[in-house]
PDB file of C-alpha atoms in Angstrom:
ATOM      1  CA  LEU A   1       2.831  -7.819  12.241  1.00 78.00           C
ATOM      2  CA  ILE A   2       5.038  -4.738  12.500  1.00 84.00           C
ATOM      3  CA  VAL A   3       4.585  -4.056   8.782  1.00 84.00           C
ATOM      4  CA  ALA A   4       0.802  -4.334   9.176  1.00 89.00           C
ATOM      5  CA  GLN A   5       0.932  -1.806  12.025  1.00 92.00           C
ATOM      6  CA  GLU A   6       3.091   0.545   9.946  1.00 92.00           C
ATOM      7  CA  ARG A   7       0.676   0.215   7.008  1.00 91.00           C
ATOM      8  CA  TRP A   8      -2.246   1.073   9.260  1.00 93.00           C
ATOM      9  CA  GLU A   9      -0.381   4.091  10.658  1.00 94.00           C
ATOM     10  CA  LEU A  10       0.409   5.307   7.135  1.00 93.00           C
ATOM     11  CA  PHE A  11      -3.259   4.878   6.179  1.00 94.00           C
ATOM     12  CA  GLU A  12      -4.455   6.807   9.243  1.00 95.00           C
ATOM     13  CA  GLU A  13      -1.866   9.545   8.728  1.00 95.00           C
ATOM     14  CA  LYS A  14      -3.023  10.098   5.144  1.00 96.00           C
ATOM     15  CA  MET A  15      -6.718   9.940   6.113  1.00 97.00           C
ATOM     16  CA  GLU A  16      -6.058  12.938   8.357  1.00 97.00           C
ATOM     17  CA  LEU A  17      -4.831  14.938   5.356  1.00 97.00           C
ATOM     18  CA  LEU A  18      -8.149  14.601   3.547  1.00 97.00           C
ATOM     19  CA  SER A  19     -10.883  17.210   3.741  1.00 97.00           C
ATOM     20  CA  PRO A  20     -13.338  16.731   6.623  1.00 97.00           C
ATOM     21  CA  ASN A  21     -16.042  15.747   4.128  1.00 96.00           C
ATOM     22  CA  CYS A  22     -13.840  13.139   2.428  1.00 97.00           C
ATOM     23  CA  LYS A  23     -12.785  11.765   5.789  1.00 97.00           C
ATOM     24  CA  GLU A  24     -16.376  11.307   6.968  1.00 97.00           C
ATOM     25  CA  LEU A  25     -17.465   9.916   3.619  1.00 97.00           C
ATOM     26  CA  LEU A  26     -14.706   7.298   3.583  1.00 97.00           C
ATOM     27  CA  LYS A  27     -15.421   6.349   7.203  1.00 97.00           C
ATOM     28  CA  ALA A  28     -19.023   5.671   6.180  1.00 97.00           C
ATOM     29  CA  TYR A  29     -17.882   3.772   3.092  1.00 97.00           C
ATOM     30  CA  PHE A  30     -15.374   1.631   5.027  1.00 96.00           C
ATOM     31  CA  ALA A  31     -18.067   0.934   7.644  1.00 97.00           C
ATOM     32  CA  LYS A  32     -20.055  -0.586   4.736  1.00 97.00           C
ATOM     33  CA  ILE A  33     -22.923   1.882   5.069  1.00 97.00           C
ATOM     34  CA  PRO A  34     -25.121   1.415   1.984  1.00 97.00           C
ATOM     35  CA  TYR A  35     -25.016   4.135  -0.671  1.00 97.00           C
ATOM     36  CA  HIS A  36     -28.679   5.035  -0.160  1.00 96.00           C
ATOM     37  CA  GLU A  37     -27.852   5.811   3.485  1.00 97.00           C
ATOM     38  CA  ILE A  38     -24.772   7.812   2.462  1.00 97.00           C
ATOM     39  CA  VAL A  39     -26.999   9.860   0.118  1.00 97.00           C
ATOM     40  CA  LYS A  40     -29.269  10.756   3.057  1.00 97.00           C
ATOM     41  CA  GLN A  41     -26.443  11.363   5.525  1.00 96.00           C
ATOM     42  CA  PHE A  42     -24.467  13.659   3.213  1.00 97.00           C
ATOM     43  CA  GLN A  43     -27.510  15.101   1.430  1.00 97.00           C
ATOM     44  CA  TYR A  44     -26.328  14.104  -2.033  1.00 97.00           C
ATOM     45  CA  SER A  45     -28.778  14.204  -4.923  1.00 97.00           C
ATOM     46  CA  SER A  46     -28.350  10.551  -5.899  1.00 97.00           C
ATOM     47  CA  GLU A  47     -26.453   7.326  -5.278  1.00 97.00           C
ATOM     48  CA  ASN A  48     -24.457   8.059  -8.423  1.00 97.00           C
ATOM     49  CA  VAL A  49     -23.206  11.322  -6.900  1.00 97.00           C
ATOM     50  CA  ALA A  50     -22.307   9.469  -3.681  1.00 97.00           C
ATOM     51  CA  PHE A  51     -20.477   6.808  -5.692  1.00 97.00           C
ATOM     52  CA  GLN A  52     -18.488   9.464  -7.590  1.00 98.00           C
ATOM     53  CA  ARG A  53     -17.555  11.290  -4.372  1.00 98.00           C
ATOM     54  CA  VAL A  54     -16.393   8.058  -2.721  1.00 98.00           C
ATOM     55  CA  PHE A  55     -14.352   7.231  -5.825  1.00 98.00           C
ATOM     56  CA  LYS A  56     -12.666  10.666  -5.819  1.00 98.00           C
ATOM     57  CA  CYS A  57     -11.919  10.504  -2.096  1.00 98.00           C
ATOM     58  CA  LYS A  58     -10.470   6.981  -2.393  1.00 97.00           C
ATOM     59  CA  LYS A  59      -8.326   8.156  -5.313  1.00 98.00           C
ATOM     60  CA  ARG A  60      -7.058  11.123  -3.301  1.00 98.00           C
ATOM     61  CA  LEU A  61      -6.229   8.854  -0.337  1.00 97.00           C
ATOM     62  CA  THR A  62      -4.477   6.340  -2.598  1.00 96.00           C
ATOM     63  CA  ASP A  63      -2.430   9.090  -4.233  1.00 96.00           C
ATOM     64  CA  LEU A  64      -1.369  10.474  -0.845  1.00 96.00           C
ATOM     65  CA  ILE A  65      -0.302   7.017   0.336  1.00 94.00           C
ATOM     66  CA  LYS A  66       1.602   6.183  -2.860  1.00 93.00           C
ATOM     67  CA  ARG A  67       3.511   9.477  -2.756  1.00 93.00           C
ATOM     68  CA  ASP A  68       4.751   8.774   0.773  1.00 92.00           C
ATOM     69  CA  THR A  69       8.377   7.647   0.951  1.00 88.00           C
ATOM     70  CA  ASN A  70       7.449   4.776   3.296  1.00 86.00           C
ATOM     71  CA  TYR A  71       4.981   3.301   0.805  1.00 86.00           C
ATOM     72  CA  GLN A  72       7.597   1.431  -1.245  1.00 82.00           C
ATOM     73  CA  LYS A  73       8.976  -0.460   1.730  1.00 80.00           C
ATOM     74  CA  LEU A  74       5.507  -1.257   3.139  1.00 81.00           C
ATOM     75  CA  LYS A  75       3.724  -2.396   0.011  1.00 73.00           C
ATOM     76  CA  TYR A  76       4.870  -6.052   0.138  1.00 63.00           C
TER      77      TYR A  76
END
């Protein structure tokens, strides 16, 4: 339970380091908002563009988390 809390805190801490656009995009993605809605909300040209942006933001978040010194002890 404590590890789960620490994982969540690490996730939230790294989310805050993302650009405002990435942060909002990932919040929409994690809330399971459909891509066609994300396209409208963020005024992207297509679902493919939205998909690519989500992918890049998730990659950035993952990289930030994995580079954190606490990641190794929290990953199991």
